[in-house]
Amino acid sequence: MVRLPYTTALTTLFSYGLLFAFGQLRDFFRKILDWIRKPKDLLKGYAPICLGLEDFYVRRLYLRIQDCFGRPISSSPDAWFDVVERYSNDYNKTLHRTEKTTRCLNLGSYNYLGFAAADEYCTPRVIQSLKEYSSSTCSVRVDGGTTKLHVELEELVARFVGKEAAILFGMGYVTNSALIPCLIGKGGLIISDSLNHNSIVNGARGSGATVRVFQHNTPSHLEEVLREQIAEGQPRTHRPWKKIIVIVEGIYSMEGELCKLPEIIAVCKKYKVYTYLDEAHSIGAVGQSGRGVCELLGVDPADVDIMMGTFTKSFGSCGGYIAASKEIIQYLKYSCPAHLYATSMSPPAVQQVISAIKVILGEDGSSRGAQKLARIRENSNFFRSELHKMGFEVLGDNDSPVMPIMLYNPAKIPAFSRECLRQNVAVVTVAFPATPLLLARARICISASHTREDLIKALEVISKVGDLIGVKYFPAEPPKHLNQNHNKLE
Amino acid sequence: MASELMNVTANALVWISSTLDAPTRAVFFGVPIDGHLVVEVLLVVVILFQLTRKSYKPPKKPLSEKEIDELCDDWVPEPLTPQISEEMIVEPPTLESAAGPHAIVDGKEVVNFASANYLGLIGNENITDSCVGALEKYGVGSCGPRGFYGTIDVHLDCETKIAKFLGTPDSILYSYGISTIFSVIPAFCKKGDIIVADEGVHWAVQNGLYLSRSTVVYFKHNDMKSLEATLEKVTSRSKHPEKVRRYIVAEAIYQNSGQIAPLDEIVKLKEKYLFRIILDESHSFGVLGNSGRGLAEYCGVPIEKIDIITAGMGNALATDGGFCTGSMRVVDHQRLSSSGYVFSASLPPYLASAAIAAVNYLEANSSVLSDLRANIATLLNELSNVPGLVVTSHSLSPIIFLKLKKSTGSDKTDMHLLDSIANQVLKEDSVLIVTTKRSNLDKCPLPIGLRLFVSASHSEADLLKAAASLKRVASLVLS
């Protein structure tokens, strides 16, 4: 977890306080102007879409730095891409596209294994399947939307992940939010990590079960919460819980941390609770052969009851899957609303995942998969160690391709983002509400398609910008390794 | 002895009465103190003392570690999923070709009435070409949410195209059809708001209503009198119209029954009672109206009067994803507060370019709509006398809904009969039709039935074949 030094906390709070005060002042003047000018109100008698302070953050804080988010691109999200330039005539309230683009280094897209752009093995097969099956089946899976490709992919995913059977969905978000209500309902208990993704939170709320939260990645607190809850039973009636599910993620996307899976599984087995692992960011990106956190941390996939993942990140496609035992998958195919009511996954996207998994497993006859996996591991570890040496505060564990750099102060967010863009490096900055208010950060996602030169250029730019803005919160190590190389040449 | 006792008692009584009746002995702060005053003051003091005593509660004992251990050992959880029964093992037909009007299932060619391919755009040349171009340029996935470099120029072009087609200021794209409506509703409706919804809305709408935590009141399916009564009841109860947002949620063509909502009456009611309307046009976009612009064009209602329109593009437009459109305020609000937009990866670029190509095709060839309408009319005509089944969908709805004339009384046996009809029709006559599937999480009270999705590219022979087959099998199974 992040430890916030006191001076930084004070300055960040002061900045937010200043922004809040200015926002309130502008709201006050806006009210006076509206009262004077009395604009014609077409919606008289209707309550406004946002009342009072509901959208204060959006209007007065977010709109000032709107140009740092939602930047459109006009090429594939590969290691280098074209960012479209935008301009604004009214202080960032509305942004307009131009025809000009800048070629930038991509440090923001989830392209862990480099399948984002047209790939020599995958793309011809995808185009073939497009011509054969067309871009959509226009039907739900149970009606007429299951094609041979879907069946093949389900078997392949089950084999890849190490479970008995799998089921596909067209969108990762829907996978979580439509699945959790199927497994558990009123009278059940869901214990989820405090930093879980919004889709899990929505699924847990939509299920009607009681939800409790345990401290992020702390198995001892999980054990405490479990003991307390099992002993107490359901709230008010104190009847025993029908079932308990613990939901954790493989890699947390805002922290870059790996989950402490072996300890959590041990606790869950001891207390007979079910486990649900969301591997959205870790499947295909970590592990010796890309099989995710279970392989990396040495956990048997049979110990996790339900494994969920998405195809958007490492496989360059869209959609999600659930892998579990045959009975659970059979039951889900019968009752899960996302399977019964949602249009089935687009066939070319299915083919992309099939081809990507074949490349990773080496079944396409080449060793590109193993090379990609080795490259992403090397790249992540190299980048992270270099950033540490420069004195940045970087979160996350070794081997994880996601690395957040802490910024804290709200003024540093647009400064970092715009300065890096000026030097042709595109980074992602994240602020409230995706992260806690005081802990704004810049998040870097490394890809297997980044070369060593790309990473060195990125490091130079980030170091310069970091000096300019003042985010090197830790003392930097002197650049010994560069000098050593110089000596070697001489 | 007795007389002495009596004497003592008598003397004591005399003494007590004389003290109590004695004239005032003491004056205390100007208040004469009589004897009985002392007793009364003592009584009050005793009462106050008792009131301040705490009532008796048995002491609380927290559970010891050993007791918690025992409870944890004793606890037995239910299995994660219930026992798999016969009916749960259902294998859908596997397609081996594109889901056009003729598809290949298990090696045989079948006439496909299971795909919502209303305009016949599956396999269309223009769409395939634009997809191939997009795949070669952008790859398959967009690798990021819209806020973090997942916005590709085709997304922005698609949004502008749809907005221009419908005549609204702007629109917003979602990456999956079903997630559109259940992200839009919680973005606008919060706790304390009032929603009046049709009872036959599909699961995604129900999920959105549940997640929004607002007060939801249902009205009878497609019944305008019931809607008016509900609106009247709801508005008479609420006290602050300017602080509480109020919405009517309806679908243009209901997935669960094939009925069409009477939009002009709904708009009249909404203006009278000051509600906003959220309309889900998944099955009517590209189908209703002279140029396919949806229910507003068909009913002659100006598009500005409908506050929020959502639609999934997985039906008429033969791609995937969804969009939502309305005024600028409506669309801008969703860019930061709609969870399915902010926290999810964006639509794959090739599907967005397919959507643009589909809308272009529709603008250029609006004759495909009259083909669709002719097909629907033909099929309805043929299906008007199927033994044992009755058509309950609207005459212009591309979803033809047939339900049992006489229900057997239980949903399970109804489902069994309909399944056997559908299976026989597929096996013996090679026509693929489907029954309505209901998840056990779905709370829709409408009856189940058989559904046929009519497409503009079905030929007359296909329609006649389907009708004949259905008549034959229905008379066999339901007699």
PDB file of C-alpha atoms in Angstrom, chain B residues 199-420:
ATOM      1  CA  GLU B 199     -43.899  -4.899 -16.583  1.00  0.00           C
ATOM      2  CA  GLY B 200     -42.804  -6.707 -19.735  1.00  0.00           C
ATOM      3  CA  VAL B 201     -39.354  -5.137 -20.074  1.00  0.00           C
ATOM      4  CA  HIS B 202     -36.505  -7.557 -20.595  1.00  0.00           C
ATOM      5  CA  TRP B 203     -33.877  -8.618 -18.069  1.00  0.00           C
ATOM      6  CA  ALA B 204     -31.288  -5.959 -18.879  1.00  0.00           C
ATOM      7  CA  VAL B 205     -33.802  -3.185 -18.163  1.00  0.00           C
ATOM      8  CA  GLN B 206     -34.867  -4.907 -14.929  1.00  0.00           C
ATOM      9  CA  ASN B 207     -31.238  -5.145 -13.861  1.00  0.00           C
ATOM     10  CA  GLY B 208     -30.717  -1.453 -14.612  1.00  0.00           C
ATOM     11  CA  LEU B 209     -33.799  -0.553 -12.576  1.00  0.00           C
ATOM     12  CA  TYR B 210     -32.556  -2.653  -9.666  1.00  0.00           C
ATOM     13  CA  LEU B 211     -29.064  -1.156  -9.755  1.00  0.00           C
ATOM     14  CA  SER B 212     -30.423   2.382  -9.795  1.00  0.00           C
ATOM     15  CA  ARG B 213     -31.980   1.961  -6.339  1.00  0.00           C
ATOM     16  CA  SER B 214     -34.875   4.226  -7.280  1.00  0.00           C
ATOM     17  CA  THR B 215     -38.515   3.588  -6.508  1.00  0.00           C
ATOM     18  CA  VAL B 216     -39.871   1.497  -9.375  1.00  0.00           C
ATOM     19  CA  VAL B 217     -43.570   1.123 -10.099  1.00  0.00           C
ATOM     20  CA  TYR B 218     -44.700  -1.202 -12.879  1.00  0.00           C
ATOM     21  CA  PHE B 219     -47.730  -0.706 -15.084  1.00  0.00           C
ATOM     22  CA  LYS B 220     -49.615  -3.351 -17.070  1.00  0.00           C
ATOM     23  CA  HIS B 221     -47.912  -4.390 -20.257  1.00  0.00           C
ATOM     24  CA  ASN B 222     -48.556  -1.845 -23.010  1.00  0.00           C
ATOM     25  CA  ASP B 223     -51.743  -0.639 -21.369  1.00  0.00           C
ATOM     26  CA  MET B 224     -52.034   3.161 -21.596  1.00  0.00           C
ATOM     27  CA  LYS B 225     -54.929   3.389 -19.119  1.00  0.00           C
ATOM     28  CA  SER B 226     -52.861   1.546 -16.548  1.00  0.00           C
ATOM     29  CA  LEU B 227     -49.960   3.898 -17.280  1.00  0.00           C
ATOM     30  CA  GLU B 228     -52.128   6.953 -16.747  1.00  0.00           C
ATOM     31  CA  ALA B 229     -53.513   5.588 -13.496  1.00  0.00           C
ATOM     32  CA  THR B 230     -50.016   4.793 -12.242  1.00  0.00           C
ATOM     33  CA  LEU B 231     -48.700   8.229 -13.178  1.00  0.00           C
ATOM     34  CA  GLU B 232     -51.630   9.851 -11.423  1.00  0.00           C
ATOM     35  CA  LYS B 233     -51.035   7.806  -8.287  1.00  0.00           C
ATOM     36  CA  VAL B 234     -47.320   8.460  -8.245  1.00  0.00           C
ATOM     37  CA  THR B 235     -47.521  12.212  -8.824  1.00  0.00           C
ATOM     38  CA  SER B 236     -50.244  12.720  -6.242  1.00  0.00           C
ATOM     39  CA  ARG B 237     -47.999  11.133  -3.643  1.00  0.00           C
ATOM     40  CA  SER B 238     -44.766  12.985  -4.389  1.00  0.00           C
ATOM     41  CA  LYS B 239     -44.292  16.383  -2.833  1.00  0.00           C
ATOM     42  CA  HIS B 240     -41.259  18.028  -4.487  1.00  0.00           C
ATOM     43  CA  PRO B 241     -41.461  17.751  -8.266  1.00  0.00           C
ATOM     44  CA  GLU B 242     -38.460  20.011  -8.778  1.00  0.00           C
ATOM     45  CA  LYS B 243     -36.140  17.902  -6.644  1.00  0.00           C
ATOM     46  CA  VAL B 244     -37.137  14.373  -7.666  1.00  0.00           C
ATOM     47  CA  ARG B 245     -36.414  13.131 -11.167  1.00  0.00           C
ATOM     48  CA  ARG B 246     -39.131  11.053 -12.759  1.00  0.00           C
ATOM     49  CA  TYR B 247     -38.820   8.650 -15.663  1.00  0.00           C
ATOM     50  CA  ILE B 248     -40.984   6.393 -17.781  1.00  0.00           C
ATOM     51  CA  VAL B 249     -39.133   3.354 -19.128  1.00  0.00           C
ATOM     52  CA  ALA B 250     -40.525   1.500 -22.118  1.00  0.00           C
ATOM     53  CA  GLU B 251     -39.302  -0.498 -25.082  1.00  0.00           C
ATOM     54  CA  ALA B 252     -40.265   0.370 -28.642  1.00  0.00           C
ATOM     55  CA  ILE B 253     -40.769  -3.267 -29.678  1.00  0.00           C
ATOM     56  CA  TYR B 254     -40.928  -5.541 -26.679  1.00  0.00           C
ATOM     57  CA  GLN B 255     -38.619  -8.500 -26.897  1.00  0.00           C
ATOM     58  CA  ASN B 256     -40.871 -10.611 -24.708  1.00  0.00           C
ATOM     59  CA  SER B 257     -44.110 -10.123 -26.613  1.00  0.00           C
ATOM     60  CA  GLY B 258     -43.614  -8.366 -29.945  1.00  0.00           C
ATOM     61  CA  GLN B 259     -45.926  -5.489 -29.009  1.00  0.00           C
ATOM     62  CA  ILE B 260     -45.181  -1.933 -30.129  1.00  0.00           C
ATOM     63  CA  ALA B 261     -45.442   0.887 -27.583  1.00  0.00           C
ATOM     64  CA  PRO B 262     -47.847   3.712 -28.581  1.00  0.00           C
ATOM     65  CA  LEU B 263     -45.323   6.492 -28.412  1.00  0.00           C
ATOM     66  CA  ASP B 264     -47.630   9.410 -29.200  1.00  0.00           C
ATOM     67  CA  GLU B 265     -49.856   8.601 -26.225  1.00  0.00           C
ATOM     68  CA  ILE B 266     -46.858   8.092 -23.965  1.00  0.00           C
ATOM     69  CA  VAL B 267     -45.462  11.477 -24.990  1.00  0.00           C
ATOM     70  CA  LYS B 268     -48.813  13.150 -24.252  1.00  0.00           C
ATOM     71  CA  LEU B 269     -48.865  11.583 -20.808  1.00  0.00           C
ATOM     72  CA  LYS B 270     -45.258  12.478 -20.131  1.00  0.00           C
ATOM     73  CA  GLU B 271     -45.874  16.120 -20.941  1.00  0.00           C
ATOM     74  CA  LYS B 272     -48.963  16.213 -18.799  1.00  0.00           C
ATOM     75  CA  TYR B 273     -47.304  14.707 -15.735  1.00  0.00           C
ATOM     76  CA  LEU B 274     -43.769  16.075 -16.295  1.00  0.00           C
ATOM     77  CA  PHE B 275     -41.818  12.812 -16.660  1.00  0.00           C
ATOM     78  CA  ARG B 276     -38.793  12.074 -18.810  1.00  0.00           C
ATOM     79  CA  ILE B 277     -38.901   9.075 -21.119  1.00  0.00           C
ATOM     80  CA  ILE B 278     -36.224   6.410 -21.618  1.00  0.00           C
ATOM     81  CA  LEU B 279     -36.965   4.376 -24.724  1.00  0.00           C
ATOM     82  CA  ASP B 280     -35.131   1.200 -25.694  1.00  0.00           C
ATOM     83  CA  GLU B 281     -35.205   0.865 -29.485  1.00  0.00           C
ATOM     84  CA  SER B 282     -33.081  -2.265 -29.902  1.00  0.00           C
ATOM     85  CA  HIS B 283     -35.541  -4.022 -32.187  1.00  0.00           C
ATOM     86  CA  SER B 284     -37.109  -0.997 -33.857  1.00  0.00           C
ATOM     87  CA  PHE B 285     -34.060   0.957 -34.982  1.00  0.00           C
ATOM     88  CA  GLY B 286     -33.712   0.354 -38.686  1.00  0.00           C
ATOM     89  CA  VAL B 287     -37.112  -1.344 -38.832  1.00  0.00           C
ATOM     90  CA  LEU B 288     -39.942   1.076 -38.085  1.00  0.00           C
ATOM     91  CA  GLY B 289     -40.595   4.312 -39.888  1.00  0.00           C
ATOM     92  CA  ASN B 290     -40.406   5.199 -43.560  1.00  0.00           C
ATOM     93  CA  SER B 291     -36.641   5.477 -43.530  1.00  0.00           C
ATOM     94  CA  GLY B 292     -35.903   3.215 -40.595  1.00  0.00           C
ATOM     95  CA  ARG B 293     -35.402   5.942 -38.042  1.00  0.00           C
ATOM     96  CA  GLY B 294     -37.339   4.090 -35.402  1.00  0.00           C
ATOM     97  CA  LEU B 295     -40.500   4.505 -33.386  1.00  0.00           C
ATOM     98  CA  ALA B 296     -40.456   8.320 -33.311  1.00  0.00           C
ATOM     99  CA  GLU B 297     -40.657   8.505 -37.092  1.00  0.00           C
ATOM    100  CA  TYR B 298     -43.330   5.803 -37.219  1.00  0.00           C
ATOM    101  CA  CYS B 299     -45.565   7.584 -34.696  1.00  0.00           C
ATOM    102  CA  GLY B 300     -44.873  11.036 -36.078  1.00  0.00           C
ATOM    103  CA  VAL B 301     -43.357  12.321 -32.831  1.00  0.00           C
ATOM    104  CA  PRO B 302     -40.514  14.876 -33.127  1.00  0.00           C
ATOM    105  CA  ILE B 303     -37.325  13.291 -31.895  1.00  0.00           C
ATOM    106  CA  GLU B 304     -36.590  16.115 -29.409  1.00  0.00           C
ATOM    107  CA  LYS B 305     -39.528  15.031 -27.288  1.00  0.00           C
ATOM    108  CA  ILE B 306     -37.917  11.740 -26.375  1.00  0.00           C
ATOM    109  CA  ASP B 307     -35.325  12.429 -23.731  1.00  0.00           C
ATOM    110  CA  ILE B 308     -33.171   9.296 -23.909  1.00  0.00           C
ATOM    111  CA  ILE B 309     -33.107   6.707 -26.688  1.00  0.00           C
ATOM    112  CA  THR B 310     -30.960   3.596 -26.335  1.00  0.00           C
ATOM    113  CA  ALA B 311     -30.537   0.773 -28.786  1.00  0.00           C
ATOM    114  CA  GLY B 312     -28.428  -2.301 -29.225  1.00  0.00           C
ATOM    115  CA  MET B 313     -26.847  -2.581 -32.646  1.00  0.00           C
ATOM    116  CA  GLY B 314     -26.823  -6.363 -32.663  1.00  0.00           C
ATOM    117  CA  ASN B 315     -30.118  -6.620 -34.531  1.00  0.00           C
ATOM    118  CA  ALA B 316     -30.910  -4.620 -37.645  1.00  0.00           C
ATOM    119  CA  LEU B 317     -27.393  -3.247 -38.060  1.00  0.00           C
ATOM    120  CA  ALA B 318     -25.752  -6.697 -37.963  1.00  0.00           C
ATOM    121  CA  THR B 319     -22.850  -5.641 -35.781  1.00  0.00           C
ATOM    122  CA  ASP B 320     -22.425  -5.540 -32.010  1.00  0.00           C
ATOM    123  CA  GLY B 321     -22.467  -2.855 -29.398  1.00  0.00           C
ATOM    124  CA  GLY B 322     -25.057  -0.230 -28.566  1.00  0.00           C
ATOM    125  CA  PHE B 323     -25.622   3.491 -28.568  1.00  0.00           C
ATOM    126  CA  CYS B 324     -27.535   6.065 -26.607  1.00  0.00           C
ATOM    127  CA  THR B 325     -28.674   9.411 -27.906  1.00  0.00           C
ATOM    128  CA  GLY B 326     -30.536  12.487 -26.721  1.00  0.00           C
ATOM    129  CA  SER B 327     -29.730  16.103 -25.982  1.00  0.00           C
ATOM    130  CA  MET B 328     -26.139  17.265 -25.473  1.00  0.00           C
ATOM    131  CA  ARG B 329     -26.603  17.302 -21.722  1.00  0.00           C
ATOM    132  CA  VAL B 330     -27.826  13.699 -21.701  1.00  0.00           C
ATOM    133  CA  VAL B 331     -24.930  12.427 -23.788  1.00  0.00           C
ATOM    134  CA  ASP B 332     -22.212  14.417 -22.020  1.00  0.00           C
ATOM    135  CA  HIS B 333     -23.398  13.276 -18.617  1.00  0.00           C
ATOM    136  CA  GLN B 334     -22.885   9.648 -19.570  1.00  0.00           C
ATOM    137  CA  ARG B 335     -19.265  10.115 -20.571  1.00  0.00           C
ATOM    138  CA  LEU B 336     -18.240  10.277 -16.939  1.00  0.00           C
ATOM    139  CA  SER B 337     -20.988   8.631 -14.962  1.00  0.00           C
ATOM    140  CA  SER B 338     -22.074   5.621 -16.988  1.00  0.00           C
ATOM    141  CA  SER B 339     -20.208   2.609 -15.622  1.00  0.00           C
ATOM    142  CA  GLY B 340     -20.469   0.482 -18.750  1.00  0.00           C
ATOM    143  CA  TYR B 341     -18.786   3.284 -20.717  1.00  0.00           C
ATOM    144  CA  VAL B 342     -16.101   4.417 -18.292  1.00  0.00           C
ATOM    145  CA  PHE B 343     -14.947   1.106 -16.837  1.00  0.00           C
ATOM    146  CA  SER B 344     -15.014  -1.081 -19.889  1.00  0.00           C
ATOM    147  CA  ALA B 345     -12.944  -1.418 -23.029  1.00  0.00           C
ATOM    148  CA  SER B 346     -14.401   0.313 -26.048  1.00  0.00           C
ATOM    149  CA  LEU B 347     -16.116  -1.278 -29.029  1.00  0.00           C
ATOM    150  CA  PRO B 348     -13.734  -3.061 -31.437  1.00  0.00           C
ATOM    151  CA  PRO B 349     -13.102  -0.609 -34.304  1.00  0.00           C
ATOM    152  CA  TYR B 350     -14.163  -3.025 -37.055  1.00  0.00           C
ATOM    153  CA  LEU B 351     -17.628  -3.293 -35.509  1.00  0.00           C
ATOM    154  CA  ALA B 352     -17.899   0.497 -35.386  1.00  0.00           C
ATOM    155  CA  SER B 353     -16.995   0.752 -39.055  1.00  0.00           C
ATOM    156  CA  ALA B 354     -19.529  -2.015 -39.797  1.00  0.00           C
ATOM    157  CA  ALA B 355     -22.160   0.116 -38.061  1.00  0.00           C
ATOM    158  CA  ILE B 356     -21.263   3.127 -40.197  1.00  0.00           C
ATOM    159  CA  ALA B 357     -21.475   1.000 -43.350  1.00  0.00           C
ATOM    160  CA  ALA B 358     -24.837  -0.415 -42.238  1.00  0.00           C
ATOM    161  CA  VAL B 359     -26.342   3.030 -41.631  1.00  0.00           C
ATOM    162  CA  ASN B 360     -25.002   4.230 -44.977  1.00  0.00           C
ATOM    163  CA  TYR B 361     -26.587   1.230 -46.679  1.00  0.00           C
ATOM    164  CA  LEU B 362     -29.913   1.892 -44.974  1.00  0.00           C
ATOM    165  CA  GLU B 363     -29.894   5.530 -46.054  1.00  0.00           C
ATOM    166  CA  ALA B 364     -29.153   4.581 -49.629  1.00  0.00           C
ATOM    167  CA  ASN B 365     -31.527   1.619 -49.962  1.00  0.00           C
ATOM    168  CA  SER B 366     -34.669   2.283 -47.992  1.00  0.00           C
ATOM    169  CA  SER B 367     -36.495  -0.224 -50.210  1.00  0.00           C
ATOM    170  CA  VAL B 368     -35.175  -2.952 -47.946  1.00  0.00           C
ATOM    171  CA  LEU B 369     -37.668  -1.746 -45.338  1.00  0.00           C
ATOM    172  CA  SER B 370     -40.618  -2.377 -47.640  1.00  0.00           C
ATOM    173  CA  ASP B 371     -39.215  -5.866 -48.367  1.00  0.00           C
ATOM    174  CA  LEU B 372     -39.144  -6.513 -44.643  1.00  0.00           C
ATOM    175  CA  ARG B 373     -42.680  -5.274 -44.198  1.00  0.00           C
ATOM    176  CA  ALA B 374     -43.963  -7.406 -47.071  1.00  0.00           C
ATOM    177  CA  ASN B 375     -42.293 -10.483 -45.557  1.00  0.00           C
ATOM    178  CA  ILE B 376     -43.805  -9.831 -42.150  1.00  0.00           C
ATOM    179  CA  ALA B 377     -47.266  -9.414 -43.681  1.00  0.00           C
ATOM    180  CA  THR B 378     -46.947 -12.640 -45.700  1.00  0.00           C
ATOM    181  CA  LEU B 379     -45.787 -14.670 -42.751  1.00  0.00           C
ATOM    182  CA  LEU B 380     -48.461 -13.299 -40.438  1.00  0.00           C
ATOM    183  CA  ASN B 381     -51.057 -14.162 -43.004  1.00  0.00           C
ATOM    184  CA  GLU B 382     -49.803 -17.726 -43.258  1.00  0.00           C
ATOM    185  CA  LEU B 383     -49.543 -18.155 -39.507  1.00  0.00           C
ATOM    186  CA  SER B 384     -53.019 -16.919 -38.719  1.00  0.00           C
ATOM    187  CA  ASN B 385     -54.434 -20.433 -38.597  1.00  0.00           C
ATOM    188  CA  VAL B 386     -51.850 -22.586 -36.882  1.00  0.00           C
ATOM    189  CA  PRO B 387     -53.669 -25.191 -34.763  1.00  0.00           C
ATOM    190  CA  GLY B 388     -53.100 -24.635 -31.055  1.00  0.00           C
ATOM    191  CA  LEU B 389     -51.010 -21.447 -31.371  1.00  0.00           C
ATOM    192  CA  VAL B 390     -52.048 -17.825 -31.670  1.00  0.00           C
ATOM    193  CA  VAL B 391     -50.045 -14.856 -32.893  1.00  0.00           C
ATOM    194  CA  THR B 392     -49.842 -12.141 -30.240  1.00  0.00           C
ATOM    195  CA  SER B 393     -47.318  -9.699 -31.678  1.00  0.00           C
ATOM    196  CA  HIS B 394     -48.092  -6.450 -33.442  1.00  0.00           C
ATOM    197  CA  SER B 395     -48.654  -6.601 -37.188  1.00  0.00           C
ATOM    198  CA  LEU B 396     -45.552  -4.530 -37.917  1.00  0.00           C
ATOM    199  CA  SER B 397     -43.194  -6.190 -35.472  1.00  0.00           C
ATOM    200  CA  PRO B 398     -40.368  -8.204 -37.055  1.00  0.00           C
ATOM    201  CA  ILE B 399     -40.460 -10.517 -34.037  1.00  0.00           C
ATOM    202  CA  ILE B 400     -43.438 -12.815 -34.556  1.00  0.00           C
ATOM    203  CA  PHE B 401     -44.562 -14.170 -31.220  1.00  0.00           C
ATOM    204  CA  LEU B 402     -46.760 -17.264 -31.003  1.00  0.00           C
ATOM    205  CA  LYS B 403     -48.175 -18.478 -27.753  1.00  0.00           C
ATOM    206  CA  LEU B 404     -50.179 -21.530 -26.815  1.00  0.00           C
ATOM    207  CA  LYS B 405     -53.921 -21.049 -27.181  1.00  0.00           C
ATOM    208  CA  LYS B 406     -54.543 -23.135 -24.113  1.00  0.00           C
ATOM    209  CA  SER B 407     -51.780 -23.156 -21.601  1.00  0.00           C
ATOM    210  CA  THR B 408     -51.343 -26.416 -19.690  1.00  0.00           C
ATOM    211  CA  GLY B 409     -51.201 -24.493 -16.445  1.00  0.00           C
ATOM    212  CA  SER B 410     -47.544 -24.862 -15.557  1.00  0.00           C
ATOM    213  CA  ASP B 411     -44.663 -23.047 -17.197  1.00  0.00           C
ATOM    214  CA  LYS B 412     -42.560 -26.188 -17.248  1.00  0.00           C
ATOM    215  CA  THR B 413     -44.959 -28.284 -19.323  1.00  0.00           C
ATOM    216  CA  ASP B 414     -45.611 -25.316 -21.624  1.00  0.00           C
ATOM    217  CA  MET B 415     -41.875 -25.002 -22.147  1.00  0.00           C
ATOM    218  CA  HIS B 416     -41.642 -28.733 -22.798  1.00  0.00           C
ATOM    219  CA  LEU B 417     -44.350 -28.610 -25.493  1.00  0.00           C
ATOM    220  CA  LEU B 418     -42.837 -25.571 -27.193  1.00  0.00           C
ATOM    221  CA  ASP B 419     -39.361 -27.126 -27.098  1.00  0.00           C
ATOM    222  CA  SER B 420     -40.625 -30.299 -28.723  1.00  0.00           C
TER     223      SER B 420
END
